Short mmCIF file of C-alpha atoms in Angstrom, two decimals:
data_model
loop_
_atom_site.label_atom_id
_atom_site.label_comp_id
_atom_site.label_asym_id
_atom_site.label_seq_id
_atom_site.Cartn_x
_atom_site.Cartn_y
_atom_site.Cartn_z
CA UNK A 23 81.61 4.04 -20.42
CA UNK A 24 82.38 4.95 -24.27
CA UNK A 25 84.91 7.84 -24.54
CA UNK A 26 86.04 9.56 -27.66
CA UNK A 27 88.90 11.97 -28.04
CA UNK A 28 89.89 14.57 -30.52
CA UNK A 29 92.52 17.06 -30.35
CA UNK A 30 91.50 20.57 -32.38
CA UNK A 31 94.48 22.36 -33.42
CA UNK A 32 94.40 25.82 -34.73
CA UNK A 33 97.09 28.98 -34.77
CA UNK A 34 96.31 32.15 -32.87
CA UNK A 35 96.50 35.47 -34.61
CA UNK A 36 97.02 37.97 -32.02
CA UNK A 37 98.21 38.26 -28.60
CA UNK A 38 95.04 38.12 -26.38
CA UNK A 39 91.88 36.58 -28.75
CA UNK A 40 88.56 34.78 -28.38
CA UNK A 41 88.23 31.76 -30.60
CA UNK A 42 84.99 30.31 -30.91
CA UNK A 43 85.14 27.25 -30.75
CA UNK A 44 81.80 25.84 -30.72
CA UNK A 45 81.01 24.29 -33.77
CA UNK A 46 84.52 22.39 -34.01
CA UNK A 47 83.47 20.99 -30.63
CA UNK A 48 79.30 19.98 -31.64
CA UNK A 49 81.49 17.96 -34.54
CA UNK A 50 83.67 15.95 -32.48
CA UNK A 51 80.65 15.09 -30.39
CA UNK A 52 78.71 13.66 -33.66
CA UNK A 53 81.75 12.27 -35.04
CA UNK A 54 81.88 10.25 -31.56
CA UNK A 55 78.45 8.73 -31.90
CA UNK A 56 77.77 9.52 -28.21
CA UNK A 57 74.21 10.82 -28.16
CA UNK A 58 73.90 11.05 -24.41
CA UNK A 59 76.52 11.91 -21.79
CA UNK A 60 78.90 14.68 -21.18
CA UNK A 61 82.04 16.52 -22.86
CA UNK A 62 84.74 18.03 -21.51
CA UNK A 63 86.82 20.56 -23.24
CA UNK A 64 90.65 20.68 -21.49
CA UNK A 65 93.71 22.54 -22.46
CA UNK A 66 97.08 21.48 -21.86
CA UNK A 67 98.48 25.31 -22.08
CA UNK A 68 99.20 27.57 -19.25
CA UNK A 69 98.50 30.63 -21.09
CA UNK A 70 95.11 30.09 -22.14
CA UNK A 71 91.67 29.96 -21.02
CA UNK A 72 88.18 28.17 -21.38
CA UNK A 73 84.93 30.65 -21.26
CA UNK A 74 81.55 29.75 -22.16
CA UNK A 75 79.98 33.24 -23.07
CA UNK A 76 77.62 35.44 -25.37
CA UNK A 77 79.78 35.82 -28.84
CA UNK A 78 79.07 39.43 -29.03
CA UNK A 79 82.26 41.23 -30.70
CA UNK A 80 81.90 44.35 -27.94
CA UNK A 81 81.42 42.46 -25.08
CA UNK A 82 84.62 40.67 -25.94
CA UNK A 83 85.90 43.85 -25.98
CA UNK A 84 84.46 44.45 -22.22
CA UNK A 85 86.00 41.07 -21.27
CA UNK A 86 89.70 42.04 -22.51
CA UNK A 87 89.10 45.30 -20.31
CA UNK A 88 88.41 43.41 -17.14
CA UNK A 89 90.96 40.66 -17.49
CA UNK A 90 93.37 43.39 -18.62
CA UNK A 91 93.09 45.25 -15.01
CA UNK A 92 93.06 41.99 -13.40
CA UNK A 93 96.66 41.47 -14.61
CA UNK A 94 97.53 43.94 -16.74
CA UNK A 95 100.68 44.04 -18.87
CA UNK A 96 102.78 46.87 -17.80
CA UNK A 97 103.11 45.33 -14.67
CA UNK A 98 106.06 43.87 -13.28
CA UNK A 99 105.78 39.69 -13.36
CA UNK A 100 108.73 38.18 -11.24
CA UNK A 101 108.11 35.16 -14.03
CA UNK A 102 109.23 37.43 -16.59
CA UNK A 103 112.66 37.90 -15.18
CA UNK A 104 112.70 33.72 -15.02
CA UNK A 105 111.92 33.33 -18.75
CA UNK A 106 114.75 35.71 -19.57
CA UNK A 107 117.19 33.94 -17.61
CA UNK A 108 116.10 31.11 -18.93
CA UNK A 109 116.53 32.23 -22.56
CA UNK A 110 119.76 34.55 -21.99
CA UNK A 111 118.31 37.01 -24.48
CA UNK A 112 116.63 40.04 -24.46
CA UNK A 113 113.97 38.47 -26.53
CA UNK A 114 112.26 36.43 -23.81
CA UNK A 115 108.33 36.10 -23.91
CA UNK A 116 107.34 38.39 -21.43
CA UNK A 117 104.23 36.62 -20.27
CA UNK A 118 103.75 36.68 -16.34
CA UNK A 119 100.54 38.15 -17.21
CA UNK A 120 99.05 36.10 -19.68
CA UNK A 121 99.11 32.86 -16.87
CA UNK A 122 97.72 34.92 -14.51
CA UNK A 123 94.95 35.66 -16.80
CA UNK A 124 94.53 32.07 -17.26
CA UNK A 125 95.05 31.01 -13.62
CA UNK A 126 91.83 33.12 -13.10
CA UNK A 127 89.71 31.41 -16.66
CA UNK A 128 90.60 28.34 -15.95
CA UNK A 129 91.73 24.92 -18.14
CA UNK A 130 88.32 22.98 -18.67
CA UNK A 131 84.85 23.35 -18.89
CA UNK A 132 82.37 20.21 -18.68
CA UNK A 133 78.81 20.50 -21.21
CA UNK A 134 75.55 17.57 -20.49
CA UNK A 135 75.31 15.79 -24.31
CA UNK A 136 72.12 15.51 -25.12
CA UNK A 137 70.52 13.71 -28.18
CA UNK A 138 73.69 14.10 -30.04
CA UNK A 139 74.22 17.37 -29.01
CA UNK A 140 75.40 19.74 -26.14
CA UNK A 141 73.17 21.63 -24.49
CA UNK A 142 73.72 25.27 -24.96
CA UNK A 143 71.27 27.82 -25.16
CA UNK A 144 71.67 30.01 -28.64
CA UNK A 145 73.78 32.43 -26.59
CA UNK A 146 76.39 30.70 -25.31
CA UNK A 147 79.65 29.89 -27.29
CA UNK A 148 82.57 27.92 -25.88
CA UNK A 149 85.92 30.15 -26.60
CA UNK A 150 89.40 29.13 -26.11
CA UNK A 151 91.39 32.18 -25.01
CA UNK A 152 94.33 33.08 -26.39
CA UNK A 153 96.59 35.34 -23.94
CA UNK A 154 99.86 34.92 -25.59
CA UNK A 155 99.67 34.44 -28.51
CA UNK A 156 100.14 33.83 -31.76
CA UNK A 157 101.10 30.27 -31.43
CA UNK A 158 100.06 27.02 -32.29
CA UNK A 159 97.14 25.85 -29.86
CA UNK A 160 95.17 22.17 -29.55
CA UNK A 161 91.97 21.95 -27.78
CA UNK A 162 91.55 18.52 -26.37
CA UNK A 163 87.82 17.73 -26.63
CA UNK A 164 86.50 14.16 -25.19
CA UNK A 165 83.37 12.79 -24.93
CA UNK A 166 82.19 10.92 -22.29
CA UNK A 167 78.44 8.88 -22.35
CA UNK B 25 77.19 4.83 -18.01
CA UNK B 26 73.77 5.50 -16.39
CA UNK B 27 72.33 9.30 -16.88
CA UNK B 28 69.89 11.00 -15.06
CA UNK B 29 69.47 14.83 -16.23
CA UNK B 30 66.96 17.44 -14.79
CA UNK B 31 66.24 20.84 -14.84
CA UNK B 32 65.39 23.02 -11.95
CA UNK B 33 63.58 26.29 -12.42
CA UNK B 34 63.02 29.31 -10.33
CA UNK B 35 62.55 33.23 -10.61
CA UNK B 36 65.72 35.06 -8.99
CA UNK B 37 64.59 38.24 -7.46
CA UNK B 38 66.70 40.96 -6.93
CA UNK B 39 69.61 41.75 -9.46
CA UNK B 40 72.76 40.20 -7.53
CA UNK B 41 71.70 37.24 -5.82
CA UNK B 42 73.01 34.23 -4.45
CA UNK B 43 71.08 31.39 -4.81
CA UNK B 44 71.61 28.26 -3.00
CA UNK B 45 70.85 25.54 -5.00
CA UNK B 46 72.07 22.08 -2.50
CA UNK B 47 69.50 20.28 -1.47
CA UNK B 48 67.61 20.73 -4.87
CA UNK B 49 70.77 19.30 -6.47
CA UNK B 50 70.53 16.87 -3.90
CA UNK B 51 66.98 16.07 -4.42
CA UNK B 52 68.02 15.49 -8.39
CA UNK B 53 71.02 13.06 -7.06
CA UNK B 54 68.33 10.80 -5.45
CA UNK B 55 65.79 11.00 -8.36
CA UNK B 56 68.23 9.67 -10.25
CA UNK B 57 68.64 5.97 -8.32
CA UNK B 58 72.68 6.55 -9.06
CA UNK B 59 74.75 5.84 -6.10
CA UNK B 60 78.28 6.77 -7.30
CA UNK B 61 79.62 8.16 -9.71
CA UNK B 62 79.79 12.50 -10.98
CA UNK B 63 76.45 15.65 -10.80
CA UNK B 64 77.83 18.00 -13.23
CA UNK B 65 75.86 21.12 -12.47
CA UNK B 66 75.65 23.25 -15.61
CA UNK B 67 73.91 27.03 -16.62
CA UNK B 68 72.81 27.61 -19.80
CA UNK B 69 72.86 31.58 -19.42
CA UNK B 70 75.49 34.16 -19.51
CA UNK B 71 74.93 36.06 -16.79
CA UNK B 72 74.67 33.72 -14.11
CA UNK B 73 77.92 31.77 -12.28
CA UNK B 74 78.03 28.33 -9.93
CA UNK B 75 79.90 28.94 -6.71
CA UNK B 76 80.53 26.51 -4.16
CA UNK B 77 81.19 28.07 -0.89
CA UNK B 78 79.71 28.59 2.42
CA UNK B 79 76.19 30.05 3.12
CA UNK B 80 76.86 32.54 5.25
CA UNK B 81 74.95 36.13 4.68
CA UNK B 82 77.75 38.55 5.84
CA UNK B 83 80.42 36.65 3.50
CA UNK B 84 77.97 36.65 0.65
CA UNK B 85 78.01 40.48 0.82
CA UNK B 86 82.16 40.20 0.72
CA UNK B 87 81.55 38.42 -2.52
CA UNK B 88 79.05 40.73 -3.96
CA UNK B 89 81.78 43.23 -3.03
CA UNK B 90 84.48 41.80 -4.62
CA UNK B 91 82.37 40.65 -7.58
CA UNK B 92 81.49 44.76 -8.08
CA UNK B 93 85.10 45.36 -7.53
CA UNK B 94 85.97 43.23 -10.71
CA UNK B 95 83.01 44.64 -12.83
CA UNK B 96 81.65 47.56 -10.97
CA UNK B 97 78.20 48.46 -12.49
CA UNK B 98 78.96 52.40 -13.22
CA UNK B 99 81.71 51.56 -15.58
CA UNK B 100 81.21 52.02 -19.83
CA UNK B 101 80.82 48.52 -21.20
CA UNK B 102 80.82 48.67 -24.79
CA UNK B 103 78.24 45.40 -24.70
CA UNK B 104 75.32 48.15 -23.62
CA UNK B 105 75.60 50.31 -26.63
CA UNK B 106 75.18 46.47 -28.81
CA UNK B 107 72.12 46.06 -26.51
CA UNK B 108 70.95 49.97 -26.47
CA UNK B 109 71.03 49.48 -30.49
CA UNK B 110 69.35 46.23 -30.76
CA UNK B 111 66.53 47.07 -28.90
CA UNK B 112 66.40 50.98 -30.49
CA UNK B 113 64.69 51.75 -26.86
CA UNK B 114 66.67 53.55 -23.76
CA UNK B 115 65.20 50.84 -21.47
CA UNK B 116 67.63 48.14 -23.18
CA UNK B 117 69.25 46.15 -20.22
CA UNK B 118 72.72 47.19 -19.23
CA UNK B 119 74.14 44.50 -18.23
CA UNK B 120 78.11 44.21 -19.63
CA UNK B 121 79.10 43.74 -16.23
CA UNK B 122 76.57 40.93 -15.49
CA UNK B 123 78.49 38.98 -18.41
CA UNK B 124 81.56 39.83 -17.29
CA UNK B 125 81.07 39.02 -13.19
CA UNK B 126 79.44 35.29 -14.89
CA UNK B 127 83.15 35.06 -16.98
CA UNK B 128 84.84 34.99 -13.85
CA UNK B 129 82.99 32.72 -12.10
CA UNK B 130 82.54 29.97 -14.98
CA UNK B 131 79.62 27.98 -15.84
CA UNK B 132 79.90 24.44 -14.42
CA UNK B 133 80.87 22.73 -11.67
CA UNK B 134 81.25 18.45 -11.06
CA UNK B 135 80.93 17.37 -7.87
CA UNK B 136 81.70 13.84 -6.39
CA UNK B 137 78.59 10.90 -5.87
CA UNK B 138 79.21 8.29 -2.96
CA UNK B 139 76.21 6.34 -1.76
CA UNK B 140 73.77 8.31 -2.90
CA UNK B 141 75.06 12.01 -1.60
CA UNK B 142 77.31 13.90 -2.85
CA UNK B 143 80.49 14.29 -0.85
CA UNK B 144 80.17 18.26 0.23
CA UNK B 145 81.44 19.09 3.53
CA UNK B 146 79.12 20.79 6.47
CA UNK B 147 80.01 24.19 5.34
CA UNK B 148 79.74 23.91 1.06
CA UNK B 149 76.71 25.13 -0.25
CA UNK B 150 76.02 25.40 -4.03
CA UNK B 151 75.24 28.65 -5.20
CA UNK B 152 73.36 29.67 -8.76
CA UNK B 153 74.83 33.48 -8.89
CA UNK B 154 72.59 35.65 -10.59
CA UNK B 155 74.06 38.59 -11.58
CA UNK B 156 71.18 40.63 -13.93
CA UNK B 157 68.13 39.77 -12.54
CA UNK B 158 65.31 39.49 -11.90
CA UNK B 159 64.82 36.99 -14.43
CA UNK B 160 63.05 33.58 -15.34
CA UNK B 161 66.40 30.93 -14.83
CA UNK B 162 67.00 27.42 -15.02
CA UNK B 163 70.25 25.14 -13.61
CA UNK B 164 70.67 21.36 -15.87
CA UNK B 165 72.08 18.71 -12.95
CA UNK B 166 73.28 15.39 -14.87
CA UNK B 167 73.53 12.59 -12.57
CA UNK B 168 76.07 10.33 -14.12
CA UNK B 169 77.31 6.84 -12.62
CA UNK C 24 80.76 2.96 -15.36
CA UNK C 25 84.26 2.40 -13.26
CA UNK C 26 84.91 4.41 -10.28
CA UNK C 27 87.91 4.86 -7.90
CA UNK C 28 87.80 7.30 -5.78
CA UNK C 29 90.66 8.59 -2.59
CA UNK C 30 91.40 10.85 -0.16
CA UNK C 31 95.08 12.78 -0.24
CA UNK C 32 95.63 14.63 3.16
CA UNK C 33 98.13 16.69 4.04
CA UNK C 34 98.93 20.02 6.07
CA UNK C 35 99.54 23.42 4.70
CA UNK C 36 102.38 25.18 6.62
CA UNK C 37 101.79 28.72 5.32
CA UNK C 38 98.70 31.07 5.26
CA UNK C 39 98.64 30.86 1.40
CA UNK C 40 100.60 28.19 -0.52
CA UNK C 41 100.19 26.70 -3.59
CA UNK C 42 100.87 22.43 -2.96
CA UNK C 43 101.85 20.74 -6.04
CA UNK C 44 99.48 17.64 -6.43
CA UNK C 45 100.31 16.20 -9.32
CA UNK C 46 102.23 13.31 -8.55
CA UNK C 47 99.93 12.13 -5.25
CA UNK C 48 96.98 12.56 -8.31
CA UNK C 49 98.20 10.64 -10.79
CA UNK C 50 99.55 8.16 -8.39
CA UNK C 51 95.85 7.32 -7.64
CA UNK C 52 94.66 7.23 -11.10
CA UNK C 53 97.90 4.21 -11.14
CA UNK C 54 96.11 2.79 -8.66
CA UNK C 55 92.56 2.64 -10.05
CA UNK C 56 93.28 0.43 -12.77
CA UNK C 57 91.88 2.99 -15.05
CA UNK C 58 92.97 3.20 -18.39
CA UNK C 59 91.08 5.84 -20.41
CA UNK C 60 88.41 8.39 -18.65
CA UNK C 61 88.27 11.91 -16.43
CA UNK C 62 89.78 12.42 -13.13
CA UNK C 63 88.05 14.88 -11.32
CA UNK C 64 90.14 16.72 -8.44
CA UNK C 65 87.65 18.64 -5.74
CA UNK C 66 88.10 20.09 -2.20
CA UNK C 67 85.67 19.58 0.32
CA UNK C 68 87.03 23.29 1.84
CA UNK C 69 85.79 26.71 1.18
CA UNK C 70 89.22 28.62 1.60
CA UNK C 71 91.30 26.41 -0.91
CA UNK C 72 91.04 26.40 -4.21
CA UNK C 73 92.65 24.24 -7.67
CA UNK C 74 94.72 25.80 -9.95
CA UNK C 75 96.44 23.79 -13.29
CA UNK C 76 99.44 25.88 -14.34
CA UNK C 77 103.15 26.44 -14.30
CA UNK C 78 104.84 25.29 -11.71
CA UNK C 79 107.51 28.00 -11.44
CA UNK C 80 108.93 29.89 -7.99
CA UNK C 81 108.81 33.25 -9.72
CA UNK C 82 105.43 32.98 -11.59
CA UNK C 83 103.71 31.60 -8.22
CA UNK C 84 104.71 34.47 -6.60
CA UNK C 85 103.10 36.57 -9.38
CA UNK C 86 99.86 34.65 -8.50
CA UNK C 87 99.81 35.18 -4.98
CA UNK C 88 99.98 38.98 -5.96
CA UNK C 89 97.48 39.20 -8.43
CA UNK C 90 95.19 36.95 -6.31
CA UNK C 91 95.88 39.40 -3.13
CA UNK C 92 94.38 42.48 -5.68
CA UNK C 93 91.53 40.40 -5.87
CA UNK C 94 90.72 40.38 -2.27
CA UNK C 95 93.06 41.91 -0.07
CA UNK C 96 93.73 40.95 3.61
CA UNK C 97 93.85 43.96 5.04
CA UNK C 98 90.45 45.42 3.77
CA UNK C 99 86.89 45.06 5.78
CA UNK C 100 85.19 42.28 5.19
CA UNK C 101 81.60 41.32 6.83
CA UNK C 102 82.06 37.70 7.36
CA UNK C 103 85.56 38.54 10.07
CA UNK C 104 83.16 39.74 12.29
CA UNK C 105 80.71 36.79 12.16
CA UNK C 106 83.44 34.62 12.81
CA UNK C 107 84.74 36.81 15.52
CA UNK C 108 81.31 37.05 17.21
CA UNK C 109 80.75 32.81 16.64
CA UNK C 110 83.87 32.31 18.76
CA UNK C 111 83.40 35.30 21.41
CA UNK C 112 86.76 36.18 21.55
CA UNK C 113 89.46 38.09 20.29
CA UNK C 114 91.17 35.32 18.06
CA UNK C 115 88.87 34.17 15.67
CA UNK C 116 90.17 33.62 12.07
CA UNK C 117 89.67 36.18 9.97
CA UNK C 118 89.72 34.64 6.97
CA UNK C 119 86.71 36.51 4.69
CA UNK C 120 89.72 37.28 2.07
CA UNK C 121 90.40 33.33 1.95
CA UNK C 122 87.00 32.34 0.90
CA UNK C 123 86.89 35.32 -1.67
CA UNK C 124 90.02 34.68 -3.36
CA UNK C 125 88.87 30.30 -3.31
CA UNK C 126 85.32 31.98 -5.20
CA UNK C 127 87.64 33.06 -7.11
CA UNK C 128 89.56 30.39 -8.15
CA UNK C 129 87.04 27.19 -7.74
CA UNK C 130 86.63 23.95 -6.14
CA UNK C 131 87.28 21.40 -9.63
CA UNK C 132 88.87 20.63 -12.30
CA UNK C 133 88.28 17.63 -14.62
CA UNK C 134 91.16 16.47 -16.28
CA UNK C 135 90.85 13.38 -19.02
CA UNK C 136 93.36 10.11 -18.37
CA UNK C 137 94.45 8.05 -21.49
CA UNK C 138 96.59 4.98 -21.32
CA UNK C 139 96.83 5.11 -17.64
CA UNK C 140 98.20 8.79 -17.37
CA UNK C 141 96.59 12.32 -16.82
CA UNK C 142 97.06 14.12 -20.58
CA UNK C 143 98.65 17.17 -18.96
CA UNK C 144 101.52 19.00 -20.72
CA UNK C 145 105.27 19.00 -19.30
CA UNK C 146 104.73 22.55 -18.31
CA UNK C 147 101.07 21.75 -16.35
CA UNK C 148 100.56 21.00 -12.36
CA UNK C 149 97.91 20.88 -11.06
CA UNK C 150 98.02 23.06 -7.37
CA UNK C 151 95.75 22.84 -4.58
CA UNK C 152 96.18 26.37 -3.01
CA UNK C 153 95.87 26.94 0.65
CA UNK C 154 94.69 30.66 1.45
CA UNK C 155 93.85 30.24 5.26
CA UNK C 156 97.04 27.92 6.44
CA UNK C 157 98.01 25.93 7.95
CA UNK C 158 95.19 23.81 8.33
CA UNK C 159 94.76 20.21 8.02
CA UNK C 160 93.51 19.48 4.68
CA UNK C 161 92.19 16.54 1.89
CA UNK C 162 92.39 16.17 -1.68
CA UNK C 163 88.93 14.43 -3.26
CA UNK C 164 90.53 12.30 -6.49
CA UNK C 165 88.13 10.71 -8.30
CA UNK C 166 88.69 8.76 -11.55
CA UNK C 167 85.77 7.27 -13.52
CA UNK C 168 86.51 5.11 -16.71
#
């Protein structure tokens, strides 16, 4: 089996955000020469997601809705009270909510390569999630075949 | 690494269905001569899900239940008024919470090869979850070992 | 392709209970000889699911909460009384909340192994969670290089 890794770093802007990563993904399977097989996008963060959806800026908004009632933020997290212990500030990340949002997205998504290429129809995009963000991300991306 | 990839394509009937996909994943497992090894089962739609869970009718209406729960039909998604606009008809689909229920659920699912079967239990079936049909669908099963 | 594949059992000792698996997993990926690849992780059970995330008293206890929202025991649910009428009697499980909340969560994750080790953060563990315990159960590891 021939494997090639990348990791795609990138910043988050804003606290919960869809980043598309799609295109910085198709390149690290040409750039691995792999033209049949599969890839398999995994995060190493506990406060972010993978989603393979339509990139449609109001149906992200839809998506923040439903996520947001799943675990919404003006609940009380019992992780939050950890995280400020743990800091002895007042300035803790309060962020029981974002892993539970990402506890329900999940960490890794596996796409069939194809001819160079992964098989998505022209509706799908592959976003990382952002759910507590800003802060400096990686996507690792390898490529299996 | 040997790959065997087919697609498998059917008409889904009604507009929440569960369809269950096993033994025509299985079918795909023997075409492909692999004994061992990983059947990524993969959707290129976005308003579909893969489940794997137990075929039993009165539990499939629990998870239609809880599915609506999560994204109940009646609710404003602001993905129908992108829709309602791009087809400048009233008959545009509404379907916000079809992408949404197909979020939650996710889009792939790799399941184990050993001598020629994959390694479900008695009581896992594969479902294809379509969520805004009816509609023409497809499901990609890569055999790879 | 290079394939090692084992079986972790264990028992749960609590109706739902998140069991930290990431020592037992990358003990077998030690033992397959396999440098660089995926390990997939799947259960062969329909009321369990795999979780990768923070492996924190407080925050678990946050997930069990959120994940009870989802699908909460003491509401009606269709398959309890296919169970109850399977077993004729007055004690069969009632577990139609357990296989929602596993829907839920899902039966894989692929996670990629370099130099010998699963490339998961300090803050990542990966959880099989029990939500019909205790039961006997088993852990599918599979690592392919």
């Amino acid at each position: 089996m021939k494997i090639h890794k990348e990791k795609i770093t990138f910043k988050s802007s804003a606290q919960i955000e869809f980043i598309d990563m799609t295109e910085d993904i198709q390149t690290v399977v040409e750039n691995s020469g792999i033209r049949a097989g599969t890839v398999n996008v995994f995060l190493q963060h506990t406060t972010m997601g993978i989603i393979i959806n339509h990139n449609e800026p109001m149906l992200l908004q839809d998506f923040m809705r439903v996520l947001y009632h799943f675990a919404p933020v003006e609940e009380r997290y019992s992780h939050d009270l950890f995280e400020l212990k743990k800091t002895n500030k007042a300035d803790g990340r309060s962020n029981g909510h974002s892993h539970c949002k990402a506890m329900l997205v999940g960490s890794n998504v596996t796409v069939p390569v194809e001819n160079g290429r992964m098989i998505l129809s022209d509706l799908q995009s592959i976003f990382a999630v952002e759910f507590d963000g800003s802060r400096d991300r990686d996507v690792i991306v390898q490529v299996n075949g």
